[in-house]
Amino acid sequence: MYGGGYIFDEPNRKQQREEQLHDDPEKLAAFEARIARGEKIEPGDWMPAEYRRQLIRLIEQHAHSEIIGALPEGTWITRAPGFKRKLALIAKVQDEVGHGQLLYNAAETLGKSREAMINDLLSGKSKYSNVFNYPAETWADVTVIGFLIDAAAIVNQVANSKGSYGPYCRALERICYEESFHLKQGHDAFIELATGTPAQKAMLQDALNRWWQPIMHFFGPPDKTSNHSEKLMQWKVKMASNDDMRNQFLDAYVPKIWELGLTLPDPLLRKNPDTGKWEYSDPDWDLFFEVIKGNGPCNKERLDVRKWAEEHGRWIRKALMRPEEMERSALPVA
Amino acid sequence: MQLQEALQELITKMADDELVIGHRNSEWTGLGPVMEEDIAFSSMAQDKIGHALALYRILQEHFGGSDPDQFAFLRNAEDFRCCHFVEMPIGSYDFSLMRHFLFDHAETVRYQALAQSKYAPFQHLAGKVKGELKYHTLHADAWIIQLCTAGKESRERMQAALDTSFQLAGGIFEPGPAEELLIAEEIYPGEAALYTQWLGHISPVMEKAGLVLPELTAPVYGGRTGKHTPHLQQLLNEMGEVFRLDPEATW
């Protein structure tokens, strides 16, 4: 996983607009020409302040989504049924934490430290993908996450990997490679339930019903209501529109779900044969924004777990990061 | 007790130790003190669980045992033969790290001995896990030394973790009921010999770290005869929660 399609931005952007005004017009033109030619921007290169800010925001939120996204599935590692699932799930969640590490490193090249990013996550200033604010109630939820949410994230990440910022693109290429294995393991576990006993099928259908709206939310609000993405598209920070990514996801995965005899809780869901586009009921976007604000079913729980990990790990990080203090008290007791 | 039975007993306790410590270490996935360490613990947890699976397969293939999933996920605590040390909750990272250090060196001396075993499946498995264990102990040693020499708080924490762990770790070497048969057949050297070798492995690292070895009082025995702390049954209830919904189903 887990790059959510929707990247939260703070409403007050006045300061950034002012910074943008100070960008040297010649440098800006040269920068935009490089991007238009398909060149990658590297950490030492000149870049507009707003480009830097948007990228930090994007990569940081992606990184947070990886480490927070490890939690709903992580709680099922100790309950995974059988050796195969247990080993695969540990490996998968381990990869997600590794993706977090890669992405924090990529964001650090833009000048914000990992510690500052984690602090902003814990204070609520910086967001992560909304989809992880929902509970994983049963084993079937793990298979829905592993199959469909990973699939949705891949749509988003493959698009982003074609973007303009070198370190982010390279991190994403590696991430997408691993994600393709995650998708396979998720699909395998999903099919096992879909073709299993009546109780297993019912468990899966229930999970699918609960996760469908968060999955539809995943790519963000419809294009008609989404603002200020034109510049981001020109700078190749944002590579595809929310609706296009959602459509691509539906096109690839709804038929697979239906083929297994499962249903989706949207009577209007269908592919329009004339336009080739998917039609669906609008998910509850008010709810989406409520969850972003922190009022989802698991926002508090997720951040509390992260805070626990930060607090309990503090003495270890201290022992790693302060050589001068180490020297002063390094003498063993006997 | 016959040789076959003694061998089965040995394999079961080794496998149960590996499964339970792997399960415990996997509980750190997503919660580690730094991301790099989170990843390392998850990776080692997979190795341990993989060793358990390999041993359960030996039981299945050579002793007519049941399918590894059934054997691991359906037994209750009294049928497990793991030591108390691995059952203990993860606690703070100091305890988990100290357990990792003490257990992995014990595992290393065991597999070094099994590499010379007259029992071919042991030899074969020992060859496979050798490379993994090298990195596990390298990881443990580096962290123990780093934390013990990094300042007062971390040194005190690690010493306290050692004090808590040491007698429990001694329980890894609880003698089996008929291990003299296995020793006579040169299948393995017996727990007392492994214990001595283990002390030889951990002592130089502890010395370098400035850790004080606690008094060698009575180790915590009982696990090898099915007597466990309440923590084990809780762990097994959780581990089997989904599998036990329908043990005949495939998951």
XYZ file of C-alpha atoms in Angstrom:
585
model
C 0.000 0.000 0.000
C -0.823 2.735 0.733
C -0.655 6.078 -1.023
C -4.100 7.500 -0.752
C -5.317 9.289 -3.857
C -6.425 12.275 -1.848
C -3.816 14.492 -0.269
C -5.109 16.812 2.381
C -4.023 20.424 2.160
C -4.337 23.064 4.801
C -7.002 25.609 3.859
C -4.827 28.673 4.470
C -2.323 28.889 1.643
C -1.752 32.624 1.758
C 1.813 32.349 2.950
C 2.760 29.917 0.217
C 1.249 32.138 -2.450
C 3.438 34.951 -1.211
C 6.493 32.746 -1.370
C 5.569 31.757 -4.856
C 5.544 35.404 -5.894
C 9.207 35.575 -4.969
C 10.239 32.777 -7.274
C 12.630 34.078 -9.914
C 10.565 34.084 -13.146
C 13.496 32.953 -15.294
C 14.330 30.080 -13.016
C 10.678 29.156 -12.833
C 10.404 29.087 -16.623
C 13.519 26.933 -16.913
C 12.185 24.593 -14.208
C 8.832 24.205 -15.930
C 10.556 23.596 -19.248
C 12.601 20.794 -17.701
C 9.452 19.143 -16.397
C 7.720 19.564 -19.738
C 10.691 17.789 -21.382
C 10.196 14.881 -18.980
C 13.336 15.512 -16.922
C 13.442 14.563 -13.261
C 14.038 17.205 -10.607
C 16.729 16.205 -8.113
C 17.254 17.379 -4.503
C 19.986 19.954 -5.228
C 18.141 21.505 -8.176
C 16.370 24.808 -8.018
C 12.631 24.419 -7.451
C 9.774 26.788 -6.639
C 8.923 27.013 -2.946
C 5.396 25.845 -3.653
C 6.653 22.780 -5.530
C 8.828 21.868 -2.558
C 5.961 22.414 -0.132
C 3.502 20.373 -2.169
C 5.945 17.514 -2.565
C 6.780 17.404 1.129
C 3.057 17.339 1.851
C 2.448 14.578 -0.685
C 5.374 12.317 0.227
C 5.008 12.850 3.948
C 1.335 11.911 3.896
C 2.162 8.900 1.786
C 4.830 7.867 4.313
C 2.415 8.305 7.223
C -0.138 6.216 5.359
C 2.368 3.386 5.175
C 3.146 3.249 8.873
C -0.433 3.905 10.001
C -1.652 1.490 7.347
C 0.506 -1.180 8.961
C -1.712 -1.061 12.045
C -5.132 -2.431 10.963
C -3.502 -5.429 9.290
C -0.772 -5.665 11.913
C -3.329 -6.475 14.588
C -4.206 -9.631 12.620
C -0.661 -11.010 12.409
C -1.135 -12.812 15.725
C -4.465 -14.244 14.537
C -3.662 -15.132 10.927
C -4.996 -18.642 10.250
C -2.165 -21.034 9.462
C 1.534 -20.762 8.712
C 1.171 -19.572 5.136
C -1.051 -16.617 6.022
C 0.894 -15.790 9.160
C 4.234 -15.640 7.361
C 2.826 -13.746 4.395
C 1.108 -11.166 6.573
C 4.184 -10.447 8.684
C 6.243 -10.065 5.508
C 3.633 -7.836 3.943
C 3.263 -5.503 6.899
C 7.049 -5.439 7.244
C 7.241 -4.246 3.642
C 4.777 -1.463 4.381
C 6.908 -0.189 7.238
C 9.863 -0.401 4.850
C 7.935 1.718 2.353
C 7.401 4.258 5.109
C 11.132 4.334 5.677
C 11.873 4.827 1.951
C 9.324 7.603 1.680
C 10.475 9.466 4.774
C 13.961 9.351 3.283
C 12.645 10.729 0.003
C 10.791 13.529 1.822
C 13.899 14.339 3.868
C 15.721 15.232 0.646
C 13.349 18.215 0.473
C 14.467 19.529 3.829
C 12.047 18.216 6.471
C 13.413 15.718 8.980
C 11.761 12.391 9.764
C 11.302 13.517 13.378
C 9.498 16.677 12.287
C 7.225 14.639 10.037
C 6.415 12.140 12.791
C 5.721 15.006 15.201
C 3.290 16.515 12.718
C 1.587 13.154 12.330
C 1.173 12.765 16.083
C -0.098 16.315 16.563
C -2.687 15.803 13.839
C -1.185 18.548 11.676
C -0.208 16.111 8.972
C -2.713 13.562 7.659
C -2.649 10.036 6.271
C -4.973 8.060 4.055
C -8.497 8.153 5.457
C -9.073 4.510 4.678
C -7.004 3.477 7.712
C -9.394 5.168 10.073
C -11.768 2.253 9.686
C -11.551 -0.899 11.785
C -10.428 -4.308 10.501
C -13.086 -6.325 12.292
C -12.571 -9.841 10.940
C -10.039 -11.879 9.005
C -12.052 -11.146 5.864
C -11.288 -7.446 6.344
C -7.600 -8.292 6.084
C -8.192 -9.951 2.734
C -10.241 -6.993 1.461
C -7.498 -4.591 2.521
C -4.767 -6.797 1.064
C -6.548 -7.181 -2.244
C -8.614 -4.088 -2.949
C -6.967 -1.328 -0.973
C -3.554 -2.417 -2.146
C -4.933 -2.523 -5.674
C -6.315 1.004 -5.331
C -2.998 2.219 -3.941
C -1.143 0.664 -6.862
C -3.295 2.614 -9.341
C -2.311 5.782 -7.534
C 1.337 4.907 -7.036
C 2.008 3.752 -10.560
C 0.658 7.115 -11.728
C 2.803 9.018 -9.231
C 5.926 7.062 -10.154
C 5.852 8.871 -13.509
C 6.003 12.222 -11.715
C 8.745 14.841 -11.783
C 10.626 14.448 -8.492
C 13.457 11.910 -8.865
C 13.767 10.543 -5.305
C 10.006 10.032 -4.990
C 9.755 8.311 -8.377
C 12.606 5.935 -7.564
C 11.100 5.073 -4.184
C 7.752 4.426 -5.855
C 9.217 2.151 -8.489
C 10.585 -0.101 -5.777
C 7.387 0.162 -3.760
C 5.207 -0.757 -6.741
C 7.345 -3.810 -7.383
C 6.711 -5.070 -3.846
C 3.070 -4.026 -3.955
C 2.458 -6.297 -6.892
C 3.329 -9.223 -4.582
C 1.075 -7.825 -1.873
C -1.765 -7.693 -4.311
C -1.180 -11.342 -5.209
C -1.228 -12.449 -1.580
C -4.314 -10.331 -0.906
C -6.056 -11.728 -3.963
C -5.136 -15.282 -2.970
C -6.531 -14.874 0.559
C -9.628 -13.115 -0.805
C -10.351 -15.929 -3.276
C -9.837 -18.535 -0.563
C -12.756 -17.027 1.359
C -14.860 -16.307 -1.716
C -14.662 -19.965 -2.732
C -14.744 -21.359 0.797
C -17.455 -22.471 3.200
C -20.756 -20.557 3.451
C -19.514 -18.966 6.674
C -16.311 -17.800 4.987
C -18.240 -16.355 2.047
C -20.627 -14.538 4.381
C -17.692 -13.134 6.325
C -16.158 -11.825 3.108
C -19.390 -10.333 1.817
C -19.882 -8.524 5.115
C -16.359 -7.107 4.974
C -16.825 -6.000 1.371
C -20.052 -4.212 2.263
C -18.357 -2.311 5.052
C -15.241 -1.406 3.070
C -16.893 -0.338 -0.174
C -17.562 3.256 0.817
C -14.036 3.838 2.231
C -12.658 2.351 -0.994
C -14.781 4.721 -3.101
C -13.521 7.565 -0.912
C -9.940 6.446 -1.408
C -9.219 8.426 -4.566
C -10.682 11.627 -3.176
C -13.593 13.900 -4.078
C -14.927 14.043 -7.634
C -13.009 16.192 -10.118
C -15.905 18.640 -10.418
C -15.422 19.671 -6.766
C -11.664 19.331 -6.561
C -9.824 22.631 -6.857
C -6.320 23.948 -7.512
C -4.849 20.834 -9.079
C -3.967 22.367 -12.450
C -0.553 23.643 -11.349
C 0.181 20.332 -9.631
C -0.621 18.494 -12.847
C 1.641 20.836 -14.853
C 4.470 20.262 -12.366
C 3.820 16.520 -12.463
C 3.208 16.343 -8.752
C -0.301 15.073 -9.370
C -0.370 12.684 -12.292
C -3.991 11.672 -12.731
C -7.348 13.054 -11.696
C -9.293 11.479 -8.834
C -12.134 10.380 -11.096
C -9.777 8.893 -13.689
C -7.993 6.814 -11.055
C -11.290 5.712 -9.523
C -12.547 4.678 -12.932
C -9.362 2.765 -13.677
C -9.714 0.903 -10.380
C -13.380 0.054 -10.917
C -12.661 -1.123 -14.435
C -9.982 -3.523 -13.288
C -11.498 -4.878 -10.071
C -15.306 -4.742 -10.073
C -15.540 -7.517 -12.712
C -13.184 -9.673 -10.613
C -15.403 -9.192 -7.556
C -18.600 -9.957 -9.445
C -17.067 -13.024 -11.084
C -16.605 -14.519 -7.634
C -20.340 -14.246 -6.968
C -19.952 -11.379 -4.536
C -22.051 -8.234 -4.589
C -21.207 -4.583 -4.019
C -23.510 -2.346 -1.989
C -24.309 0.116 -4.739
C -27.379 -0.539 -6.941
C -26.255 2.102 -9.440
C -22.813 0.632 -10.030
C -22.418 -0.254 -13.716
C -20.175 0.353 -16.660
C -21.852 2.599 -19.191
C -21.405 0.790 -22.511
C -21.629 4.054 -24.461
C -19.027 6.052 -22.556
C -16.941 3.140 -21.312
C -16.952 4.838 -17.914
C -18.227 3.508 -14.623
C -21.278 5.012 -13.001
C -21.923 4.800 -9.282
C -23.760 6.399 -6.392
C -21.891 9.247 -4.825
C -20.359 8.079 -1.577
C -21.021 10.290 1.441
C -18.446 13.063 0.979
C -19.515 14.852 4.159
C -18.476 11.757 6.048
C -15.155 11.712 4.166
C -14.340 15.231 5.385
C -15.500 14.405 8.904
C -13.047 11.506 8.995
C -10.241 13.747 7.723
C -11.046 16.137 10.545
C -10.362 13.337 12.994
C -13.892 12.067 13.604
C -13.658 8.661 11.961
C -14.153 5.411 13.881
C -10.421 4.775 14.454
C -8.572 8.102 14.142
C -7.887 8.312 17.842
C -6.941 4.656 18.198
C -4.457 4.824 15.310
C -2.701 7.894 16.630
C -2.725 6.542 20.183
C -0.892 3.421 19.022
C 1.679 5.511 17.172
C 2.109 7.711 20.252
C 2.645 4.607 22.374
C 5.353 3.421 19.965
C 7.018 6.821 19.943
C 6.975 7.140 23.728
C 8.191 3.616 24.381
C 10.939 3.894 21.811
C 12.239 7.266 22.965
C 14.980 5.897 25.232
C 16.267 3.769 22.390
C 16.366 6.601 19.894
C 18.106 8.685 22.528
C 20.691 5.949 22.998
C 21.337 5.979 19.266
C 21.433 9.685 18.620
C 23.482 11.343 21.330
C 27.106 10.295 21.130
C 28.319 13.083 23.445
C 25.985 11.915 26.186
C 27.034 8.327 25.569
C 30.663 9.150 26.214
C 29.917 10.815 29.521
C 28.152 7.832 31.012
C 29.558 4.950 29.048
C 31.643 3.366 31.772
C 30.201 0.006 32.692
C 29.323 -0.657 36.290
C 31.644 -3.572 36.920
C 10.970 -43.987 26.651
C 12.165 -45.191 23.285
C 14.609 -43.349 21.071
C 11.911 -42.355 18.580
C 9.793 -40.893 21.317
C 12.722 -38.993 22.776
C 13.537 -37.594 19.366
C 9.946 -36.538 18.818
C 9.989 -34.829 22.197
C 13.140 -32.929 21.265
C 11.784 -31.772 17.908
C 8.487 -30.693 19.445
C 10.066 -28.554 22.127
C 12.438 -26.934 19.653
C 9.588 -26.202 17.242
C 7.282 -24.875 19.953
C 10.008 -22.520 21.204
C 10.517 -21.180 17.701
C 6.831 -20.715 16.967
C 6.079 -18.968 20.231
C 9.072 -16.624 20.168
C 8.403 -15.869 16.503
C 4.811 -15.073 17.364
C 5.911 -12.831 20.225
C 8.489 -10.986 18.125
C 5.933 -10.443 15.366
C 3.885 -8.460 17.895
C 6.414 -5.646 17.424
C 5.529 -5.284 13.743
C 4.350 -1.707 13.307
C 5.281 -0.737 16.871
C 9.073 -0.836 16.896
C 11.104 1.977 18.458
C 12.568 2.976 15.084
C 11.404 1.867 11.677
C 14.618 0.036 10.864
C 14.241 -2.015 14.038
C 10.589 -2.697 13.357
C 11.618 -4.197 10.033
C 14.444 -6.226 11.573
C 12.215 -7.758 14.252
C 9.532 -8.677 11.719
C 12.112 -10.274 9.525
C 13.545 -12.369 12.348
C 10.040 -13.321 13.478
C 9.424 -14.793 10.040
C 12.645 -16.782 10.262
C 11.685 -18.243 13.647
C 8.219 -19.204 12.471
C 9.817 -20.686 9.380
C 12.115 -22.822 11.573
C 9.094 -23.998 13.552
C 7.322 -24.976 10.364
C 10.360 -26.913 9.137
C 10.497 -28.839 12.414
C 6.749 -29.589 12.429
C 7.206 -30.927 8.906
C 9.871 -33.314 10.166
C 7.339 -34.549 12.721
C 4.740 -34.922 10.024
C 6.975 -36.697 7.538
C 9.046 -38.904 9.820
C 6.768 -39.545 12.792
C 3.306 -39.671 11.229
C 2.444 -36.357 12.852
C -0.478 -34.209 11.831
C -0.469 -31.349 9.395
C 1.680 -28.470 10.778
C -1.243 -26.020 10.756
C -3.425 -28.419 12.722
C -0.606 -29.273 15.114
C 0.374 -25.660 15.757
C -2.993 -23.923 15.769
C -5.200 -26.435 17.570
C -3.173 -27.696 20.543
C -3.762 -26.186 23.953
C -1.086 -25.041 26.375
C -0.674 -28.344 28.218
C 0.338 -30.004 24.946
C 2.952 -27.395 24.153
C 6.576 -28.046 25.151
C 8.015 -24.531 24.867
C 9.935 -22.983 27.762
C 8.425 -20.201 29.875
C 10.935 -17.689 28.537
C 9.361 -17.531 25.077
C 5.824 -17.335 26.468
C 6.350 -14.119 28.368
C 4.634 -11.063 26.865
C 6.857 -8.755 24.833
C 6.974 -6.193 27.637
C 9.212 -3.255 26.869
C 11.750 -3.317 24.104
C 14.580 -3.889 26.589
C 13.082 -7.222 27.601
C 12.300 -8.250 24.027
C 15.800 -7.363 22.901
C 17.430 -9.198 25.804
C 15.264 -12.240 25.113
C 16.273 -12.057 21.463
C 19.964 -11.969 22.468
C 19.761 -14.849 24.970
C 17.448 -17.017 22.892
C 19.223 -16.582 19.591
C 22.591 -17.534 21.022
C 20.936 -20.599 22.555
C 19.450 -21.429 19.176
C 22.820 -20.934 17.530
C 24.674 -23.374 19.799
C 21.840 -25.871 19.364
C 21.959 -25.774 15.589
C 25.758 -25.822 15.578
C 25.519 -29.094 17.497
C 22.751 -30.402 15.226
C 24.917 -29.768 12.183
C 27.004 -32.716 13.485
C 23.952 -34.843 14.340
C 23.631 -38.459 13.227
C 19.987 -37.659 12.514
C 20.012 -36.509 8.881
C 16.960 -34.162 8.952
C 18.679 -32.173 11.739
C 21.873 -31.892 9.740
C 19.951 -30.731 6.742
C 17.940 -28.128 8.662
C 20.990 -26.876 10.564
C 22.681 -26.175 7.237
C 19.724 -24.110 6.136
C 19.267 -21.990 9.284
C 22.952 -21.329 9.903
C 23.057 -18.307 7.612
C 19.971 -16.763 9.186
C 21.154 -17.212 12.763
C 24.442 -15.531 11.984
C 22.545 -12.330 11.244
C 20.197 -12.729 14.199
C 23.052 -12.890 16.689
C 24.954 -10.156 14.874
C 21.886 -7.966 15.237
C 21.396 -8.883 18.906
C 25.047 -8.376 19.848
C 25.238 -4.990 18.141
C 22.150 -3.730 19.944
C 23.127 -5.081 23.340
C 26.541 -3.446 23.136
C 25.177 -0.192 21.733
C 22.451 0.201 24.339
C 24.630 -0.865 27.253
C 27.296 1.684 26.377
C 25.043 4.567 25.373
C 24.265 6.105 28.719
C 22.904 5.486 32.178
C 19.234 4.970 31.362
C 19.712 2.435 28.618
C 22.468 0.604 30.503
C 20.285 0.271 33.599
C 17.358 -0.864 31.537
C 19.395 -3.551 29.829
C 20.905 -4.771 33.082
C 17.413 -4.957 34.611
C 16.208 -6.856 31.548
C 19.072 -9.314 31.949
C 18.272 -9.773 35.640
C 14.632 -10.506 34.761
C 15.517 -12.806 31.891
C 18.432 -14.883 33.020
C 16.726 -17.596 35.042
C 13.969 -17.766 32.469
C 16.587 -18.230 29.757
C 18.028 -21.091 31.781
C 14.692 -22.835 31.180
C 15.604 -23.211 27.509
C 18.010 -25.914 28.694
C 15.585 -27.937 30.822
C 16.738 -31.535 30.336
C 14.460 -33.863 28.388
C 13.128 -37.069 29.968
C 15.279 -39.418 27.896
C 17.989 -37.294 26.415
C 20.721 -39.773 27.343
C 19.358 -41.966 24.545
C 19.804 -39.124 22.102
C 23.264 -38.365 23.430
C 24.274 -42.032 23.126
C 23.095 -42.090 19.501
C 24.995 -38.850 18.827
C 21.798 -37.109 17.775
C 22.586 -34.141 19.976
C 24.876 -33.417 22.936
C 22.212 -32.869 25.612
C 21.010 -29.734 27.348
C 23.779 -29.451 29.953
C 26.446 -29.355 27.235
C 24.493 -26.791 25.234
C 24.059 -24.639 28.330
C 27.820 -24.535 28.883
C 28.443 -23.649 25.255
C 25.784 -20.962 25.448
C 27.486 -19.296 28.414
C 30.669 -19.314 26.350
C 28.868 -17.508 23.537
C 27.096 -14.822 25.528
C 29.840 -14.044 28.069
C 32.213 -12.117 25.776
C 29.348 -9.960 24.476
C 28.095 -9.277 27.981
C 31.588 -8.380 29.072
C 31.979 -5.961 26.196
C 28.599 -4.463 27.056
C 29.506 -4.166 30.730
C 26.591 -6.337 31.791
C 26.865 -8.148 35.103
C 25.889 -11.782 34.943
C 23.206 -12.504 37.565
C 23.806 -15.263 40.094
C 23.351 -18.692 38.591
C 20.367 -19.745 40.695
C 17.681 -22.245 39.714
C 16.513 -21.867 36.108
C 12.776 -21.770 35.419
C 11.752 -25.281 34.392
C 8.334 -26.764 33.652
C 7.650 -25.847 30.068
C 9.122 -29.064 28.679
C 6.624 -31.113 30.679
C 3.601 -29.046 29.706
C 3.468 -26.778 32.751
C 3.146 -23.208 31.565
C 2.437 -19.651 32.607
C -1.111 -18.390 31.887
C 0.411 -16.256 29.121
C 0.780 -19.239 26.812
C -2.895 -20.197 26.690
C -3.800 -16.553 26.047
C -1.319 -16.470 23.184
C -2.683 -19.726 21.752
C -6.289 -18.529 22.005
C -5.339 -15.498 19.968
C -3.229 -17.443 17.488
C -6.023 -19.934 16.847
C -8.893 -17.452 16.914
C -9.577 -17.551 13.169
C -8.232 -21.012 12.406
C -10.440 -22.584 15.091
C -13.591 -21.054 13.578
C -13.437 -23.953 11.151
C -10.329 -26.147 11.363
C -11.481 -28.189 8.365
C -11.712 -25.156 6.105
C -8.788 -23.823 4.160
C -7.885 -20.256 4.922
